[in-house]
Coordinates of C-alpha atoms in Angstrom, one line a residue:
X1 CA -22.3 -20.6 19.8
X2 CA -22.9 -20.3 23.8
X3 CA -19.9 -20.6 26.2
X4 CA -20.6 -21.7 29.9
X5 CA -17.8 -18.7 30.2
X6 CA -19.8 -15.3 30.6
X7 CA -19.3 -13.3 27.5
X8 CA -20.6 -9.9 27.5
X9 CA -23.1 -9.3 24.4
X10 CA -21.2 -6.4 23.1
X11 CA -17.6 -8.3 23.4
X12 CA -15.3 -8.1 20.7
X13 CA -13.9 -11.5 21.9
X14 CA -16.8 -14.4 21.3
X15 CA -16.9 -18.2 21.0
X16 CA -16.5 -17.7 17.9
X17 CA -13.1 -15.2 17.4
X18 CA -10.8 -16.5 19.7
X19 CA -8.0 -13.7 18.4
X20 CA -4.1 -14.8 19.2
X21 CA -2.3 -12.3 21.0
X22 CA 0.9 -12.0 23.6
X23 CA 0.1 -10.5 27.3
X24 CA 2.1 -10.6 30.4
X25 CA 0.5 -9.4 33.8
X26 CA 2.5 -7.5 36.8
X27 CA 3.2 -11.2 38.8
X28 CA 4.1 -13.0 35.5
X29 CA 6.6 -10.8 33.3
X30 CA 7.4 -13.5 30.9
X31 CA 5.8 -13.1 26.9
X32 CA 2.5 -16.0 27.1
X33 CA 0.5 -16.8 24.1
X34 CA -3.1 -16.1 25.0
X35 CA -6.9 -16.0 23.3
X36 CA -9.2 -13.5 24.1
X37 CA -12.4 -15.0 25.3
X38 CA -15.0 -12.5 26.9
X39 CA -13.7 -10.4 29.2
X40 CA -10.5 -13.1 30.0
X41 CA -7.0 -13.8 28.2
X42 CA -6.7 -18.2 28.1
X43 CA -3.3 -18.6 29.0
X44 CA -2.0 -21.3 26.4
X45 CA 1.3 -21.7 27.9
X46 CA 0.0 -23.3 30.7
X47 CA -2.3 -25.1 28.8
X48 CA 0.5 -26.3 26.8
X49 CA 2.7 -27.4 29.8
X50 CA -0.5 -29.2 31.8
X51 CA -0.5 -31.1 28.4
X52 CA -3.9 -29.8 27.1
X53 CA -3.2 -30.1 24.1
X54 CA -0.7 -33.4 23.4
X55 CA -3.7 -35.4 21.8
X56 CA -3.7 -32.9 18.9
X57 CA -0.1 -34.4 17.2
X58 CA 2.0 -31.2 16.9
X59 CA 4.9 -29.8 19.2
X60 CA 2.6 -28.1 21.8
X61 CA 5.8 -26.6 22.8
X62 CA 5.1 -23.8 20.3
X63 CA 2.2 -22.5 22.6
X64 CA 5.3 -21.5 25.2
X65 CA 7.2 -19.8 23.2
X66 CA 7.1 -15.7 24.1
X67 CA 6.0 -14.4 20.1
X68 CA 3.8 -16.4 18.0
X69 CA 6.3 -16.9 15.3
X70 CA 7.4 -21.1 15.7
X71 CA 3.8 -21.7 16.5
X72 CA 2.6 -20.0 13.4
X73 CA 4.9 -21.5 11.2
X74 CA 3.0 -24.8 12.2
X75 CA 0.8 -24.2 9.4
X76 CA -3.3 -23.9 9.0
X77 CA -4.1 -27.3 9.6
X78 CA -2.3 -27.1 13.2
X79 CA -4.3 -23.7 13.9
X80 CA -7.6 -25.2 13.2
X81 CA -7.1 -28.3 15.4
X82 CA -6.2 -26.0 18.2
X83 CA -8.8 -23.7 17.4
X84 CA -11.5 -26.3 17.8
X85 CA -9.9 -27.8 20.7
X86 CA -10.4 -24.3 22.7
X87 CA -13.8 -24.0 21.3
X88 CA -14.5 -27.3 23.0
X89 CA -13.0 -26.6 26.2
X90 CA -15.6 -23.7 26.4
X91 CA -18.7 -24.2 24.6
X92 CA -21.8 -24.2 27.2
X93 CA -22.5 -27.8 27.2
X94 CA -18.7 -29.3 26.9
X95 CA -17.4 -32.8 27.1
X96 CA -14.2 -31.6 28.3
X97 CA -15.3 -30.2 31.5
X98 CA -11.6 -32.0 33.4
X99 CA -9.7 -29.5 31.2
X100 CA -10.9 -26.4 32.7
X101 CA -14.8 -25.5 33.5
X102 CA -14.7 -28.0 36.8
X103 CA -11.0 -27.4 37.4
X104 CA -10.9 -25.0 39.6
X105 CA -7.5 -24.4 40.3
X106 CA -6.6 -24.4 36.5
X107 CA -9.2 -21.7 35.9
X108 CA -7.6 -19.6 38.3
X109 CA -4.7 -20.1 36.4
X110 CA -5.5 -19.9 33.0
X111 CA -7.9 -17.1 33.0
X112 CA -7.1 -13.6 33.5
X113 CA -8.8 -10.6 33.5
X114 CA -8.0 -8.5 30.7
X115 CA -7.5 -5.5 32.6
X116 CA -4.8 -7.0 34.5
X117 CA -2.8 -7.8 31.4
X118 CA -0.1 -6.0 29.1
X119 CA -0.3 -6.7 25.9
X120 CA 2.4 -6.7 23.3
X121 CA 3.5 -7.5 19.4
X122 CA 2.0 -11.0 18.6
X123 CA 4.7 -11.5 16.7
X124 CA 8.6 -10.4 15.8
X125 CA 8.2 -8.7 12.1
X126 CA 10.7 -9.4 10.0
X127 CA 9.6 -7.5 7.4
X128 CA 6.3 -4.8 6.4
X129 CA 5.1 -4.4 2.8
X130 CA 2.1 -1.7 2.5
X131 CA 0.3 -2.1 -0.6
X132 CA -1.9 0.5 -2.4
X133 CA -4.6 -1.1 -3.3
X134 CA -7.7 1.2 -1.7
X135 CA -9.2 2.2 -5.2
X136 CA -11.6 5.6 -3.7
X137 CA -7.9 6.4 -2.1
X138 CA -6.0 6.4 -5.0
X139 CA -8.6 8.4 -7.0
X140 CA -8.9 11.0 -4.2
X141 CA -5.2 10.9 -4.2
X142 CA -4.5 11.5 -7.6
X143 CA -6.8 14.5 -7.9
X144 CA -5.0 16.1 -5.0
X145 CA -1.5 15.4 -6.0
X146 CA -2.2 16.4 -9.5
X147 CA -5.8 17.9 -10.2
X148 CA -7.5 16.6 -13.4
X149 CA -5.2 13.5 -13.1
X150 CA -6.5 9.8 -13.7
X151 CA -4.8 7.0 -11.2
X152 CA -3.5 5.5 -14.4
X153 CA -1.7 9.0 -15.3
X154 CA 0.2 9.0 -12.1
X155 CA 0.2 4.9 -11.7
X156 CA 0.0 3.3 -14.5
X157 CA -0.2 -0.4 -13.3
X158 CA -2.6 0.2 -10.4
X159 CA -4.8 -1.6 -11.9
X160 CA -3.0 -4.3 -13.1
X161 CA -0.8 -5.7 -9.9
X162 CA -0.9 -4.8 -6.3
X163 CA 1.3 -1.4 -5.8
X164 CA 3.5 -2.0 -2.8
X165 CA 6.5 -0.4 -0.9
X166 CA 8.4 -1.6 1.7
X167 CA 8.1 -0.5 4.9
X168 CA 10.2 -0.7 8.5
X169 CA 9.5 -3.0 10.5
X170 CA 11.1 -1.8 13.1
X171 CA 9.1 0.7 14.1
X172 CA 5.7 -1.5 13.9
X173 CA 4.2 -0.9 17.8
X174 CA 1.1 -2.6 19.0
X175 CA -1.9 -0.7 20.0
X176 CA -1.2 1.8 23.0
X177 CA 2.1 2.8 22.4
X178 CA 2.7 6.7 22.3
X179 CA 5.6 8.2 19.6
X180 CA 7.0 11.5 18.7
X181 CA 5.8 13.6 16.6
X182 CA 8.5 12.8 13.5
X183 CA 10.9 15.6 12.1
X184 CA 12.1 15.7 8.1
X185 CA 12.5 18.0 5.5
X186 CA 9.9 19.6 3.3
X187 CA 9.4 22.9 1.7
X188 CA 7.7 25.7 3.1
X189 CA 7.2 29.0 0.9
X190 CA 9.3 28.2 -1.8
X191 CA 12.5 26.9 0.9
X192 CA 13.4 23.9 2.4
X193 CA 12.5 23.7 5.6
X194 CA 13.9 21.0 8.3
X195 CA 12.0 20.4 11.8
X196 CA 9.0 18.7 12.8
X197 CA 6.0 17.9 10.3
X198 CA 3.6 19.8 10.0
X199 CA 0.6 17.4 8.5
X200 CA 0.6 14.5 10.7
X201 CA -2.2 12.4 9.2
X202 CA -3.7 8.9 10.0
X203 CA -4.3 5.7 7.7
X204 CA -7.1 3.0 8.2
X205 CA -5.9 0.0 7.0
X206 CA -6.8 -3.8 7.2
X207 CA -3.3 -6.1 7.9
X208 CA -2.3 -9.6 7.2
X209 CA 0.1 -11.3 8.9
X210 CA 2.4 -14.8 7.1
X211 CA 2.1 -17.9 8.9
X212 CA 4.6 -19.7 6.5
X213 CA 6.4 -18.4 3.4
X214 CA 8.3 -19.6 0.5
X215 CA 11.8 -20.3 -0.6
X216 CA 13.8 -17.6 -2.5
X217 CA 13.1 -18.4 -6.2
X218 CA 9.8 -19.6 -5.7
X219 CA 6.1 -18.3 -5.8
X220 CA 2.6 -18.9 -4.0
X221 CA 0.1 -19.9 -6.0
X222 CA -3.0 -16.8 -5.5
X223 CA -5.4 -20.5 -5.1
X224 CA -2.7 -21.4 -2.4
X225 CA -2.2 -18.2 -0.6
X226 CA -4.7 -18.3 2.0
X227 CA -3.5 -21.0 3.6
X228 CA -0.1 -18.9 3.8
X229 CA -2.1 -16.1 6.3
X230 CA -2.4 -16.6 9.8
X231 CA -4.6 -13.9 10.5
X232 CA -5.8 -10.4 10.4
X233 CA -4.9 -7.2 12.4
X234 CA -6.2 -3.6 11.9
X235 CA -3.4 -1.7 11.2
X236 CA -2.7 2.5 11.1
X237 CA -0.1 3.8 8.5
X238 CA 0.9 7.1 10.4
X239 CA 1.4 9.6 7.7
X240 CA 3.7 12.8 7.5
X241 CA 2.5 14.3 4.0
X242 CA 4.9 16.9 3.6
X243 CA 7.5 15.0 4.4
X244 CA 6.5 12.4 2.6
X245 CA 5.3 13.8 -0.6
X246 CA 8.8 16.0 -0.6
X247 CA 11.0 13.2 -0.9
X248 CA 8.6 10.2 -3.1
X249 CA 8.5 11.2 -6.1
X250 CA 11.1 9.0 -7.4
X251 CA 11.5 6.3 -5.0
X252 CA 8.6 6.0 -2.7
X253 CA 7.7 7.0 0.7
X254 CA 10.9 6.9 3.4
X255 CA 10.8 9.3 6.6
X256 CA 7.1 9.9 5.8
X257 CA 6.3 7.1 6.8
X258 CA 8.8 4.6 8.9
X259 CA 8.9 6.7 11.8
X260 CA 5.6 4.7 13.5
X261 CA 2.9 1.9 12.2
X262 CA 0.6 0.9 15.3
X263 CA -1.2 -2.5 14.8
X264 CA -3.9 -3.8 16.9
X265 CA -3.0 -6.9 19.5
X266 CA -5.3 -9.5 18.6
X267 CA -4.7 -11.4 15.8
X268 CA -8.1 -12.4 13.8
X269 CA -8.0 -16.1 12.4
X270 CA -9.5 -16.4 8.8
X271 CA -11.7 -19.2 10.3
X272 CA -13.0 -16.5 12.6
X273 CA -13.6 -14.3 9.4
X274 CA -15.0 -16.9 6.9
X275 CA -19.0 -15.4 7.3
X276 CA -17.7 -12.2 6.0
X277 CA -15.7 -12.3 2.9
X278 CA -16.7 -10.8 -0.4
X279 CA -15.6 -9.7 -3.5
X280 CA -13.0 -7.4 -4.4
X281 CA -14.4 -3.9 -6.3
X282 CA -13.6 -4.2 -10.0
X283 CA -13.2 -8.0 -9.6
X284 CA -14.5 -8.8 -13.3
X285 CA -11.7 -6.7 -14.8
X286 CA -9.4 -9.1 -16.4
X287 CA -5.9 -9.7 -15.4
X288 CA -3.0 -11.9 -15.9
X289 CA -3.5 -15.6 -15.3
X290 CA -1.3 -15.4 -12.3
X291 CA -4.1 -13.0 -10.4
X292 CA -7.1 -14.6 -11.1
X293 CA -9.6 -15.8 -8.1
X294 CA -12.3 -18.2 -8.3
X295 CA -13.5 -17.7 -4.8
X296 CA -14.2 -14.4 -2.9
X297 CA -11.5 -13.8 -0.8
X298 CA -11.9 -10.2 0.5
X299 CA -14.0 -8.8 3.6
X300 CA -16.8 -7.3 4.5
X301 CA -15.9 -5.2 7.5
X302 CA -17.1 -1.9 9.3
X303 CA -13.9 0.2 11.1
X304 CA -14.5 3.2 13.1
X305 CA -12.3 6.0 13.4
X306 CA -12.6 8.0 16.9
X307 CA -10.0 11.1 17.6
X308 CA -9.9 11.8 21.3
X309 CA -8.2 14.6 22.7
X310 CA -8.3 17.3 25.6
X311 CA -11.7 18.6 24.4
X312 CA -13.4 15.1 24.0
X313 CA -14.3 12.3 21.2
X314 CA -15.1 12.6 18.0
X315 CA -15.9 9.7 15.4
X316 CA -14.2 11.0 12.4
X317 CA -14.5 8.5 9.6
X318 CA -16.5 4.7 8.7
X319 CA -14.2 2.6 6.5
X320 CA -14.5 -0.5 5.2
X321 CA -12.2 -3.4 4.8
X322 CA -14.1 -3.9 1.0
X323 CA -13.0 -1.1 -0.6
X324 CA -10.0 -2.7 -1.8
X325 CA -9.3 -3.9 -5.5
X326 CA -6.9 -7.0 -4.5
X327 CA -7.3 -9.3 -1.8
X328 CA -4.3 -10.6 0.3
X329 CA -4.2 -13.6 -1.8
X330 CA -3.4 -11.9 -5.0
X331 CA -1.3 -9.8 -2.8
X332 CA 0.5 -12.6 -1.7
X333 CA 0.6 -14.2 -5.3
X334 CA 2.5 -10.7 -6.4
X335 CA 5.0 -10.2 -3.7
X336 CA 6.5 -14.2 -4.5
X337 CA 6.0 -13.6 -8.3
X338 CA 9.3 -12.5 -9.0
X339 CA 10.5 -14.9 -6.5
X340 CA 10.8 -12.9 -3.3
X341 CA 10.4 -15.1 -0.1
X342 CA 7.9 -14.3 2.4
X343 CA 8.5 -15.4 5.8
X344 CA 6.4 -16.0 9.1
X345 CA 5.4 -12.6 10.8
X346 CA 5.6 -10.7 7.8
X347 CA 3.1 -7.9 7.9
X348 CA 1.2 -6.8 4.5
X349 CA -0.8 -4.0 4.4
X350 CA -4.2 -3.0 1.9
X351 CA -3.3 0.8 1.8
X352 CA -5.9 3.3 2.8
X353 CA -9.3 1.9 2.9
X354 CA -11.4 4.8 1.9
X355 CA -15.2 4.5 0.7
X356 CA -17.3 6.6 -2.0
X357 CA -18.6 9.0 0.4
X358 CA -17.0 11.4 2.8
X359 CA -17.7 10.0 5.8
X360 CA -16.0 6.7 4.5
X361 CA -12.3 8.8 3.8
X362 CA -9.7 6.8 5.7
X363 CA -7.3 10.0 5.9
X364 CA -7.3 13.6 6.9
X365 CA -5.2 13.8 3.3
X366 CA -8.7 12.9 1.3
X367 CA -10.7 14.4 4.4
X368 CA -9.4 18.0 4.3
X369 CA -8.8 18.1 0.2
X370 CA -4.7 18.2 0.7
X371 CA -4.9 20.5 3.8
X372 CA -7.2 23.1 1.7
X373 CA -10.3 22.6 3.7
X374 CA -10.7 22.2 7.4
X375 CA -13.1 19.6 8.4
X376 CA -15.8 20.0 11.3
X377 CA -17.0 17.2 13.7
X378 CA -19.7 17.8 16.4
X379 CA -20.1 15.1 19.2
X380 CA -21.7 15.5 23.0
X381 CA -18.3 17.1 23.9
X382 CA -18.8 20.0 21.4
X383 CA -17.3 20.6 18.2
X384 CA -13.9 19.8 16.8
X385 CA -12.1 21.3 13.9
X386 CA -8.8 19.7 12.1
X387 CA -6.7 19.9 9.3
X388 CA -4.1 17.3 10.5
X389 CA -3.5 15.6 13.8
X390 CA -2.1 17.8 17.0
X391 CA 0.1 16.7 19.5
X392 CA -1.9 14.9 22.0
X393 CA -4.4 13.7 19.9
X394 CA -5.6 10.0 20.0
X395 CA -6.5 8.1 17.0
X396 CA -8.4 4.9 17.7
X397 CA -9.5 2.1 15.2
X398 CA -12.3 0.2 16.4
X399 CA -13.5 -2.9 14.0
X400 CA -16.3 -5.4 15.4
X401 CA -19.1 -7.5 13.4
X402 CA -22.7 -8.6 14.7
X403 CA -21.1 -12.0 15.7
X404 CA -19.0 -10.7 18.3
X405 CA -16.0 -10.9 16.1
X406 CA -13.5 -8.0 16.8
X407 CA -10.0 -6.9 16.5
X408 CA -9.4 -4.9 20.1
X409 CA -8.2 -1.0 19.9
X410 CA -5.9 0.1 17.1
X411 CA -4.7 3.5 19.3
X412 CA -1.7 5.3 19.6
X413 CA -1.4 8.6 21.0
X414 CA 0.8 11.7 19.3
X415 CA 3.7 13.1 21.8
X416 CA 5.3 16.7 20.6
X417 CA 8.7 16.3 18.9
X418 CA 12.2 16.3 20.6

């Protein structure tokens, strides 16, 4: 699919992505909805106002609004229409050629360089629930928290429903935003001990976000609950293990993990995403009625880990977005079961996506055996040796498939405690 808009061959951002996401620029402070096309941010809002988009028979007032939250809650059918319409607009040999390609004056409006944006939270979370459903994670995991363990010894419904907790949403930051390195309690030589962490550790994950819910009572259908997502981000679950693992054994991770979940900016349609969905691992198994699939409905996608810090980069792990044994439907399906309402913006989370192999690990947990064995990465800068992340260290998520269909940088950079 050719645009008449010059999109670079190795762009995250093609004809055929067109990811949501919220940017200002230095001259224009206020929130805008944009797509990512190329090398350029569309400006909806002014789309939207220049009445772009009135033909279409929604309230293109949504597309002016400063999160993507009222516009979301429009529903798939509203997406798509819009979706096509800005695929019209700027295929090569377009019909629509008033609305923008030989307006001149609106294209100098409309598009914008994407290195003279800001980018920000597509939308206002309301709520985060991580689920654990990476299956080479939790056997990894169970061998290191108890060796000789099975996943069913230490997690007895794993298999059965998608493991969740809930997380804050609060502290959800898009993609660039530097935190603190967190302080807790944990025990060290017998004692407890109370100051900063000292196993920082990364998570890749793969992130839905809810365009529209469900009232309190009531459940989604796992058929149904695709049409509940409005898209995909990648997401990283920062990690402080021995704060964490001090204080979850009975209720579930709480300091180890609220302190800072960094998201990438681009939201990822399922249209966009439709080429590569698969199966989940283990889908045969049986399980209850409620959690059965007849479709595919997971997907098939490479991320790259990259840790950059004073002494260079160094691509640390491959994950993939497959290694999962429930898809965000049957997630979905769960979390309204017991009659919990979902609402737009709400952020779910796969868990760790971890792979057979260990250059597929999706932590420095699995990666370093519990902190027992350094790992060693070599790159043109030299060579780089870690047990868990420093202070200045950069983790980066990358994520981008042959047909120019990426997420953007999942980055955040670690900043010595207070």
């Amino acid at each position: 699919m050719a645009s008449w808009l010059h999109i670079p061959t190795d762009s995250d951002f093609s004809l055929q992505n067109l990811p949501y996401g919220i940017f200002s620029t230095q001259n224009q402070p206020d929130h805008h909805i944009g797509i990512a096309i190329g090398d350029y941010v569309l400006d909806l809002n002014i789309l939207a106002q220049e009445n772009v988009f009135d033909d279409l028979g929604f309230d293109a007032s949504t597309l002016e609004k400063s999160t993507l939250n009222v516009y979301a809650s429009l529903g798939r059918s509203v997406h798509r229409l819009v979706r096509n319409r800005v695929q019209e607009i700027l295929e090569k040999d377009t019909d629509l050629g008033a609305l923008l390609k030989d307006n001149q004056d609106r294209r100098s409006r409309c598009l914008i360089k994407q290195g003279d944006i800001q980018l920000h939270l597509p939308f206002q979370i309301g709520d985060y629930t991580d689920f654990f459903c990476g299956l080479h994670h939790a056997l990894n995991g169970a061998e290191i928290v108890k060796p000789g363990s099975s996943v069913e010894q230490l997690c007895p419904c794993f298999y059965n429903l998608p493991v969740a907790y809930h997380g804050r949403a609060s502290s959800v930051v898009v993609s660039g935003t530097p935190f603190r390195r967190p302080r807790g309690q944990f025990p060290v030589d017998g004692k407890v001990h109370s100051g900063p962490t000292r196993r920082l550790d990364f998570e890749v994950e793969f992130a839905a976000f809810i365009a529209n819910g469900n009232d309190l009572g009531t459940s989604i259908s796992v058929d149904q609950a695709e049409d509940h997502i409005f898209g995909f981000v990648l997401l990283n679950d920062w990690s402080a293990r021995d704060i964490q693992m001090y204080e979850a054994p009975i209720m579930g991770p709480f300091g180890g993990k609220n302190f800072c979940t960094t998201i990438s900016p681009w939201v990822v349609t399922p249209e966009a995403l439709n080429s590569h969905k698969t199966a989940t691992m283990l889908a045969k198994r049986e399980l209850p009625e409620y959690l059965r699939e007849v479709k595919d409905s997971a997907f098939n996608l490479c991320i790259q880990v990259d840790l950059d810090c004073n002494s260079g980069s160094y691509t640390v792990a491959k994950c993939n977005t497959n290694h999962v044994i429930f898809s965000f439907s049957q997630m979905i399906a769960h979390h309204t079961r017991v009659g919990c309402p979902l609402r737009t913006g709400d952020l779910l989370g796969t868990g760790t996506l971890s792979g057979a192999t260990d250059e597929e690990l999706g932590c420095l947990l699995e990666i370093t055996k519990g902190g027992k064995k350094p790992r060693e990465w070599t790159s043109e800068s030299g060579k780089l040796e870690r047990l868990w992340l420093e202070d200045g260290d950069t983790i980066e998520f990358t994520a981008r498939a042959s047909d120019g269909i990426g997420f953007g940088s999942c980055s955040g950079k670690i900043l010595p405690a207070i």
